[in-house]
Short mmCIF file of C-alpha atoms in Angstrom, two decimals:
data_model
loop_
_atom_site.label_atom_id
_atom_site.label_comp_id
_atom_site.label_asym_id
_atom_site.label_seq_id
_atom_site.Cartn_x
_atom_site.Cartn_y
_atom_site.Cartn_z
CA MET A 1 101.09 183.53 106.15
CA GLU A 2 100.40 180.52 108.18
CA CYS A 3 99.99 178.72 104.77
CA ASP A 4 103.40 179.84 103.59
CA LEU A 5 105.04 178.67 106.56
CA MET A 6 103.23 175.00 106.61
CA GLU A 7 104.60 175.16 102.58
CA THR A 8 108.18 175.95 103.61
CA ASP A 9 108.18 173.55 106.26
CA ILE A 10 106.76 170.93 104.01
CA LEU A 11 109.52 171.47 101.52
CA GLU A 12 112.09 170.98 103.73
CA SER A 13 110.80 167.58 105.17
CA LEU A 14 110.21 166.35 101.61
CA GLU A 15 114.09 166.96 101.28
CA ASP A 16 114.80 165.38 104.10
CA LEU A 17 112.85 162.01 103.22
CA GLY A 18 114.67 161.92 99.91
CA TYR A 19 111.63 163.32 97.63
CA LYS A 20 113.28 164.28 93.90
CA GLY A 21 109.72 164.94 92.40
CA PRO A 22 108.98 168.15 90.68
CA LEU A 23 107.45 169.77 93.71
CA LEU A 24 110.54 170.90 94.86
CA GLU A 25 110.55 173.84 92.28
CA ASP A 26 109.79 177.09 93.25
CA GLY A 27 105.93 177.78 93.23
CA ALA A 28 105.51 174.64 92.02
CA LEU A 29 103.93 172.83 95.51
CA SER A 30 102.07 176.09 96.41
CA GLN A 31 100.20 175.85 92.61
CA ALA A 32 99.47 172.11 93.41
CA VAL A 33 97.55 172.55 97.03
CA SER A 34 95.74 175.15 95.43
CA ALA A 35 94.16 172.86 92.93
CA GLY A 36 93.78 169.93 95.74
CA ALA A 37 92.84 166.59 94.58
CA SER A 38 92.38 167.98 91.19
CA SER A 39 95.95 168.23 90.69
CA PRO A 40 97.59 164.84 89.39
CA GLU A 41 100.96 166.18 90.80
CA PHE A 42 99.29 166.58 94.40
CA THR A 43 97.97 163.05 94.00
CA LYS A 44 101.48 162.13 92.94
CA LEU A 45 103.15 163.23 96.09
CA CYS A 46 100.44 162.02 98.38
CA ALA A 47 100.85 158.42 96.42
CA TRP A 48 104.83 158.52 97.18
CA LEU A 49 104.25 159.37 100.98
CA VAL A 50 101.67 156.27 101.31
CA SER A 51 103.88 153.85 99.51
CA GLU A 52 106.61 154.81 101.56
CA LEU A 53 104.45 154.36 104.78
CA ARG A 54 103.66 151.23 103.54
CA VAL A 55 107.30 149.31 103.37
CA LEU A 56 107.02 150.28 106.94
CA CYS A 57 103.66 150.20 108.39
CA LYS A 58 101.35 147.30 107.85
CA LEU A 59 98.89 149.39 105.90
CA GLU A 60 95.94 147.72 104.11
CA GLU A 61 94.50 151.01 102.39
CA ASN A 62 96.50 152.55 99.62
CA VAL A 63 96.50 156.05 97.44
CA GLN A 64 96.75 155.73 93.65
CA ALA A 65 97.81 158.70 91.99
CA THR A 66 95.40 160.43 89.33
CA ASN A 67 95.85 161.25 85.65
CA SER A 68 93.21 163.88 85.33
CA PRO A 69 91.11 166.27 87.64
CA SER A 70 88.07 163.93 86.54
CA GLU A 71 89.37 161.30 88.92
CA ALA A 72 89.62 163.70 92.33
CA GLU A 73 86.66 162.20 94.05
CA GLU A 74 87.73 158.41 93.98
CA PHE A 75 90.98 159.82 94.91
CA GLN A 76 89.55 161.78 97.84
CA LEU A 77 87.54 158.85 99.14
CA GLU A 78 90.94 156.60 99.18
CA VAL A 79 92.35 159.12 101.30
CA SER A 80 89.67 158.73 103.56
CA GLY A 81 89.75 155.03 103.71
CA LEU A 82 93.34 155.57 104.49
CA LEU A 83 92.79 158.41 107.27
CA GLY A 84 90.36 156.41 108.75
CA GLU A 85 92.75 153.11 109.19
CA MET A 86 95.61 155.49 110.62
CA ASN A 87 93.27 157.17 113.20
CA CYS A 88 94.01 160.70 112.29
CA PRO A 89 93.19 163.33 114.84
CA TYR A 90 92.04 166.38 112.68
CA LEU A 91 88.70 166.46 112.25
CA SER A 92 88.89 168.60 108.91
CA LEU A 93 90.35 166.03 107.29
CA THR A 94 88.05 163.20 108.49
CA SER A 95 84.49 164.97 108.86
CA GLY A 96 82.22 166.54 106.62
CA ASP A 97 81.49 165.93 102.99
CA VAL A 98 84.27 163.47 101.30
CA THR A 99 84.35 165.06 97.93
CA LYS A 100 85.53 168.25 99.22
CA ARG A 101 87.58 167.81 101.79
CA LEU A 102 90.73 167.95 99.79
CA LEU A 103 89.97 171.14 97.50
CA VAL A 104 90.30 173.12 99.98
CA GLN A 105 94.58 175.00 100.44
CA LYS A 106 94.68 174.37 103.98
CA ASN A 107 93.26 170.91 103.75
CA CYS A 108 95.83 169.88 101.68
CA LEU A 109 99.00 171.14 103.56
CA LEU A 110 97.46 169.71 106.56
CA LEU A 111 97.37 166.34 104.86
CA LEU A 112 100.64 166.58 103.63
CA THR A 113 101.89 167.86 106.94
CA TYR A 114 100.38 164.86 108.75
CA LEU A 115 101.57 162.06 106.00
CA ILE A 116 105.34 163.54 106.29
CA SER A 117 104.90 163.29 110.16
CA GLU A 118 103.72 159.69 110.04
CA LEU A 119 106.47 158.89 107.62
CA GLU A 120 109.47 160.80 109.95
CA ALA A 121 108.10 158.87 113.07
CA ALA A 122 107.91 155.38 111.30
CA ARG A 123 111.89 155.91 109.40
CA MET A 124 112.98 156.74 113.36
CA LEU A 125 111.51 154.15 115.31
CA CYS A 126 112.68 151.63 112.46
CA VAL A 127 116.18 152.53 112.98
CA ASN A 128 115.78 152.72 116.37
CA ALA A 129 114.26 149.61 117.07
CA PRO A 130 114.85 147.27 114.03
CA PRO A 131 113.27 144.31 113.54
CA LYS A 132 114.73 141.27 114.61
CA LYS A 133 116.27 139.16 112.03
CA ALA A 134 117.83 136.31 113.56
CA GLN A 135 116.07 133.42 114.60
CA GLU A 136 116.49 130.46 116.50
CA GLY A 137 117.50 128.91 112.91
CA GLY A 138 120.38 130.78 112.50
CA GLY A 139 118.86 133.94 110.65
CA SER A 140 115.90 134.85 109.14
CA GLU A 141 113.58 133.50 106.53
CA VAL A 142 115.21 134.91 103.55
CA PHE A 143 118.72 134.02 104.59
CA GLN A 144 117.79 130.58 105.38
CA GLU A 145 116.24 130.34 101.56
CA LEU A 146 119.60 132.10 99.66
CA LYS A 147 121.04 129.69 101.99
CA GLY A 148 119.53 126.75 100.60
CA ILE A 149 119.85 128.34 96.96
CA CYS A 150 123.59 128.11 97.48
CA ILE A 151 123.94 124.78 99.32
CA ALA A 152 121.52 123.39 96.01
CA LEU A 153 124.08 124.68 93.43
CA GLY A 154 127.27 123.79 95.27
CA MET A 155 128.46 127.61 95.58
CA SER A 156 130.82 128.25 98.42
CA LYS A 157 129.75 130.97 101.42
CA PRO A 158 129.75 134.41 100.11
CA PRO A 159 132.39 136.89 101.85
CA ALA A 160 130.83 139.54 104.25
CA ASN A 161 131.55 142.36 102.13
CA ILE A 162 129.52 141.26 99.01
CA THR A 163 126.97 143.09 98.02
CA MET A 164 123.32 142.16 96.88
CA PHE A 165 123.85 142.63 93.00
CA GLN A 166 126.89 140.56 93.16
CA PHE A 167 125.30 138.13 95.30
CA PHE A 168 122.63 137.58 92.93
CA SER A 169 124.86 137.71 89.98
CA GLY A 170 126.69 134.89 90.89
CA ILE A 171 123.91 133.06 91.57
CA GLU A 172 122.53 133.79 87.79
CA LYS A 173 125.92 132.29 86.69
CA LYS A 174 126.12 129.43 88.70
CA LEU A 175 122.52 128.65 87.23
CA LYS A 176 123.47 128.91 83.81
CA GLU A 177 126.53 126.40 84.40
CA THR A 178 124.09 123.89 85.69
CA LEU A 179 121.30 124.03 82.99
CA ALA A 180 124.10 123.95 80.30
CA LYS A 181 125.19 120.14 81.78
CA VAL A 182 121.34 118.95 81.30
CA PRO A 183 119.49 118.20 78.34
CA PRO A 184 117.56 120.90 77.14
CA ASN A 185 114.00 119.90 78.20
CA HIS A 186 115.23 118.52 81.81
CA VAL A 187 113.74 121.53 83.24
CA GLY A 188 111.05 122.11 81.18
CA LYS A 189 109.70 125.93 80.04
CA PRO A 190 108.06 128.02 82.29
CA LEU A 191 104.13 127.95 83.03
CA LEU A 192 103.96 131.55 83.71
CA LYS A 193 105.64 133.62 80.78
CA LYS A 194 103.40 137.07 80.59
CA PRO A 195 106.17 139.39 82.72
CA MET A 196 104.32 140.90 85.85
CA GLY A 197 104.28 144.58 87.57
CA PRO A 198 103.66 145.45 90.95
CA ALA A 199 100.09 145.98 90.76
CA HIS A 200 100.12 142.20 89.14
CA TRP A 201 101.88 140.85 92.19
CA GLU A 202 99.63 142.11 94.46
CA LYS A 203 96.59 140.76 93.33
CA ILE A 204 98.16 136.88 92.98
CA GLU A 205 99.42 137.28 96.77
CA ALA A 206 95.66 138.04 96.92
CA ILE A 207 94.43 135.04 95.53
CA ASN A 208 97.03 132.99 96.99
CA GLN A 209 96.21 133.79 100.28
CA ALA A 210 92.42 133.37 99.48
CA VAL A 211 92.94 129.79 98.04
CA ALA A 212 95.21 128.94 101.30
CA ASN A 213 92.74 130.05 103.64
CA GLU A 214 90.05 127.89 101.72
CA TYR A 215 92.70 124.72 101.57
CA GLU A 216 93.22 125.63 105.38
CA VAL A 217 89.55 124.59 106.27
CA ARG A 218 89.70 121.74 104.02
CA ARG A 219 93.08 120.46 105.97
CA LYS A 220 91.65 120.95 109.37
CA LEU A 221 88.66 119.02 108.69
CA LEU A 222 90.47 116.09 106.83
CA ILE A 223 93.17 116.32 109.88
CA LYS A 224 90.33 116.08 112.39
CA ARG A 225 88.81 112.77 110.46
CA LEU A 226 92.16 110.98 110.76
CA ASP A 227 92.48 111.95 114.55
CA VAL A 228 88.63 110.47 115.09
CA THR A 229 89.52 107.71 113.07
CA VAL A 230 92.80 106.75 114.83
CA GLN A 231 91.01 107.31 118.10
CA SER A 232 87.82 104.64 117.24
CA PHE A 233 90.50 101.90 116.79
CA GLY A 234 91.32 102.23 120.59
CA TRP A 235 87.81 101.51 121.75
CA SER A 236 87.96 97.56 121.37
CA ASP A 237 89.11 95.50 124.85
CA ARG A 238 92.23 94.37 122.79
CA ALA A 239 93.37 98.10 121.94
CA LYS A 240 92.61 99.55 124.96
CA SER A 241 96.17 97.48 126.35
CA GLN A 242 98.02 98.99 123.33
CA THR A 243 97.23 102.74 124.13
CA GLU A 244 100.67 103.83 125.05
CA LYS A 245 102.32 101.57 122.02
CA LEU A 246 99.34 103.41 119.37
CA ALA A 247 100.38 107.07 120.52
CA LYS A 248 104.25 106.39 120.09
CA VAL A 249 103.54 105.28 116.31
CA TYR A 250 100.59 107.97 115.54
CA GLN A 251 102.03 111.21 117.29
CA PRO A 252 105.11 111.61 115.52
CA LYS A 253 103.58 111.42 112.36
CA ARG A 254 100.93 113.22 113.16
CA SER A 255 102.94 116.76 114.58
CA VAL A 256 104.11 116.73 111.34
CA LEU A 257 100.71 117.37 109.54
CA SER A 258 100.24 121.28 109.69
CA PRO A 259 96.77 122.94 108.72
CA LYS A 260 99.01 125.58 107.21
CA SER A 261 99.46 125.63 103.07
CA THR A 262 102.93 126.26 102.66
CA ILE A 263 102.20 127.04 98.72
CA SER A 264 103.72 130.76 97.67
CA VAL A 265 104.02 132.77 95.19
CA ALA A 266 107.31 131.18 94.68
CA HIS A 267 106.02 128.20 93.60
CA LEU A 268 103.99 129.84 90.66
CA LEU A 269 107.34 131.06 89.40
CA ALA A 270 109.11 127.66 89.72
CA ALA A 271 106.32 126.01 87.92
CA ARG A 272 106.51 124.39 84.58
CA GLN A 273 104.49 123.38 81.96
CA ASP A 274 104.03 119.77 83.24
CA LEU A 275 101.85 120.83 85.66
CA SER A 276 99.19 121.71 83.67
CA LYS A 277 98.85 118.33 82.53
CA ILE A 278 96.26 116.20 84.25
CA LEU A 279 97.12 112.95 85.24
CA ARG A 280 94.81 109.96 86.31
CA THR A 281 95.17 108.97 89.88
CA SER A 282 95.12 105.41 88.59
CA SER A 283 97.81 105.62 86.73
CA GLY A 284 101.03 104.11 87.15
CA SER A 285 103.16 106.80 87.46
CA ILE A 286 100.85 108.39 90.04
CA ARG A 287 100.45 104.88 92.01
CA GLU A 288 104.34 105.05 92.59
CA LYS A 289 104.20 107.88 94.94
CA THR A 290 100.52 106.98 96.38
CA ALA A 291 100.99 103.31 96.98
CA CYS A 292 101.01 101.94 100.51
CA ALA A 293 101.33 98.65 102.29
CA ILE A 294 97.31 98.40 103.42
CA ASN A 295 96.50 98.37 99.36
CA LYS A 296 98.19 95.09 99.54
CA VAL A 297 96.01 93.61 101.98
CA LEU A 298 93.10 91.20 100.89
CA MET A 299 89.59 91.38 102.55
CA GLY A 300 87.76 87.79 103.02
CA ARG A 301 84.45 87.18 102.42
CA VAL A 302 81.89 89.56 102.75
CA PRO A 303 77.91 88.98 102.85
CA ASP A 304 76.59 89.78 100.34
CA ARG A 305 73.81 92.62 101.01
CA GLY A 306 72.30 92.64 97.12
CA GLY A 307 70.71 96.09 95.88
CA ARG A 308 71.73 95.36 92.28
CA PRO A 309 69.03 97.35 90.47
CA ASN A 310 67.95 94.08 88.06
CA GLU A 311 67.05 92.02 91.29
CA ILE A 312 64.72 94.21 92.89
CA GLU A 313 61.39 94.11 92.48
CA PRO A 314 58.86 97.00 90.83
CA PRO A 315 56.52 98.58 93.32
CA PRO A 316 52.93 97.79 93.06
CA PRO A 317 51.21 100.25 90.96
CA GLU A 318 49.89 103.51 93.33
CA MET A 319 46.22 103.33 91.02
CA PRO A 320 44.66 100.54 89.50
CA PRO A 321 44.10 100.45 85.45
CA TRP A 322 41.48 102.57 84.29
CA GLN A 323 38.29 100.46 82.94
CA LYS A 324 35.07 101.53 81.31
CA ARG A 325 32.31 102.24 83.82
CA GLN A 326 29.90 98.94 83.24
CA ASP A 327 25.79 99.60 83.50
CA GLY A 328 24.44 96.93 86.73
CA PRO A 329 22.54 93.99 85.23
CA GLN A 330 18.74 94.75 83.89
CA GLN A 331 15.79 93.23 85.60
CA GLN A 332 12.17 92.79 84.90
CA ALA A 333 10.65 96.46 84.86
CA GLY A 334 13.91 97.65 86.35
CA GLY A 335 15.26 101.17 85.40
CA ARG A 336 14.75 104.85 86.49
CA GLY A 337 10.74 106.08 86.56
CA GLY A 338 10.16 108.53 84.32
CA GLY A 339 8.17 111.33 83.17
CA ARG A 340 5.35 112.62 84.86
CA GLY A 341 3.10 109.44 85.43
CA GLY A 342 3.46 106.65 87.25
CA TYR A 343 4.44 102.98 86.43
CA GLU A 344 3.52 99.37 86.99
CA HIS A 345 4.36 97.63 90.01
CA SER A 346 6.36 100.87 91.42
CA SER A 347 9.42 99.50 90.63
CA TYR A 348 12.30 101.36 92.73
CA GLY A 349 13.86 104.18 90.76
CA GLY A 350 17.76 103.78 90.96
CA ARG A 351 19.84 102.61 88.21
CA GLY A 352 18.64 98.69 88.95
CA GLY A 353 14.66 98.23 90.14
CA HIS A 354 12.75 95.45 92.30
CA GLU A 355 10.06 93.21 91.17
CA GLN A 356 6.84 94.24 92.65
CA GLY A 357 8.55 96.51 95.37
CA GLY A 358 7.10 99.69 96.37
CA GLY A 359 9.55 102.55 96.97
CA ARG A 360 11.15 105.66 96.48
CA GLY A 361 10.71 106.74 92.70
CA GLY A 362 12.27 108.69 90.23
CA ARG A 363 9.84 111.34 88.80
CA GLY A 364 6.96 109.25 88.73
CA GLY A 365 4.94 108.17 91.70
CA TYR A 366 3.56 105.13 93.25
CA ASP A 367 0.35 104.82 95.65
CA HIS A 368 1.35 103.29 98.47
CA GLY A 369 0.73 105.95 101.12
CA GLY A 370 4.31 106.69 100.96
CA ARG A 371 6.52 109.62 99.94
CA GLY A 372 6.33 110.06 95.93
CA GLY A 373 8.71 111.08 94.15
CA GLY A 374 6.92 112.86 90.86
CA ARG A 375 4.64 115.52 90.90
CA GLY A 376 1.50 113.82 91.19
CA ASN A 377 -1.82 115.44 91.90
CA LYS A 378 -4.38 115.06 94.95
CA HIS A 379 -6.28 111.78 94.47
CA GLN A 380 -9.00 110.93 96.79
CA GLY A 381 -7.85 111.95 100.10
CA GLY A 382 -4.13 112.65 99.19
CA TRP A 383 -2.05 115.56 97.90
CA GLY A 384 0.13 115.61 95.13
CA GLY A 385 3.04 117.85 94.36
CA ARG A 386 6.37 117.07 93.69
CA GLY A 387 7.86 114.90 96.18
CA SER A 388 4.00 114.63 97.59
CA GLN A 389 2.11 112.07 99.28
CA ASN A 390 -0.45 110.15 97.89
CA TYR A 391 -3.26 108.73 100.10
CA HIS A 392 -5.58 106.24 98.21
CA GLN A 393 -9.58 106.87 99.73
CA GLY A 394 -8.22 109.24 102.80
CA GLY A 395 -6.60 106.23 104.05
CA GLN A 396 -3.61 106.33 106.38
CA PHE A 397 -0.45 104.82 105.74
CA GLU A 398 -0.91 103.44 109.38
CA GLN A 399 -4.00 101.91 108.84
CA HIS A 400 -2.77 100.15 105.71
CA PHE A 401 0.30 98.86 107.50
CA GLN A 402 -1.99 97.72 110.57
CA HIS A 403 -4.35 95.87 108.06
CA GLY A 404 -1.58 93.81 107.30
CA GLY A 405 0.86 94.76 104.27
CA TYR A 406 1.31 97.41 101.46
CA GLN A 407 -1.38 98.72 98.58
CA TYR A 408 -0.35 98.65 95.60
CA ASN A 409 -1.62 100.61 92.25
CA HIS A 410 -1.36 98.95 89.10
CA SER A 411 -2.64 102.21 87.10
CA GLY A 412 -0.52 105.02 88.26
CA PHE A 413 -2.35 107.90 89.83
CA GLY A 414 -5.59 106.48 88.60
CA GLN A 415 -8.49 104.76 90.16
CA GLY A 416 -7.33 101.08 90.04
CA ARG A 417 -7.82 98.13 91.72
CA HIS A 418 -5.92 97.78 95.40
CA TYR A 419 -4.48 94.63 96.17
CA THR A 420 -3.32 93.94 99.96
CA SER A 421 -0.80 91.34 101.17
#
């Protein structure tokens, strides 16, 4: 019973709002709300109500009608975003599983009631408090644009009772007359030839807004650089006395520079194919518009700071050139002591040797009373082994040293003659 009353109120309100769709027929609305989001006719009614609301309210979210029941889930997601933006007070429409909210008949009727009431309120507010059309310039922005068109075409002021269709028909007729008087390629062909629909224009407007925001940041940066540069000119003692004169010349020019971009979608419609040609900034036709008096000022001679690549000496090499390793000079009885035996004159066991010099051996040994480098055997009071000491006739190293010198053995580890110095 409650649903029947809601359907009756919805049908009456739709007629008052100017709806001319198929759901005004008997039983059509009841059948559509029973299917809910799966009914394309129900989604079309919701999309129509939202489109009427977007004309009067600044809504970012939008709802698109569906063509088949398979698109019901996407439709419910769009409705959920719209209700969140509008701060809908009905919990049954804003809470719970988003894919099942509009599958219930009562929730569908509640959604239609809410959208209809919002649209009625928006229209009443628009009638009672119409937007201000008159501005300081003598009319709205649209009026100023139309006035500029009439002045440019040399048209007289239109009468007050003229309709918009008659007004634009007169502009079109005047444009054709004007174009007939100029050469064929005077205006050029339009850059945009493909016809656009409402969805295309929305995307183009979004692209233009994104680019305008980007270039607004760049213009702010360039204007700040200009301010800082002009301010730096006043740091000198000579310019400090001319501060007021400098500001008087600079401020009028600076006030004209605005960070906001003036490019709109209308510029895209007015663009001709010649804009697609990329000209060099140094060409004559471009320099005619960009040349200024400062370009004619010649600078005097400036000191040469160098820095030319052909005048710079190469850096020194980081590593010396590679060379083959060379052995040291060979001397008498020099070289490594080898084998397990001794050698004469007890040569040093490195790469080079010393003549008649006792010392550390390679794998050989020496009879010196010092440390032997080879595998020696105990010899008359000494003891051998790898790296052992060999004592001759049980004498100590200190005794030999105290008696005035070293002892050499010409025959290795065997019995031999001894020389003391």
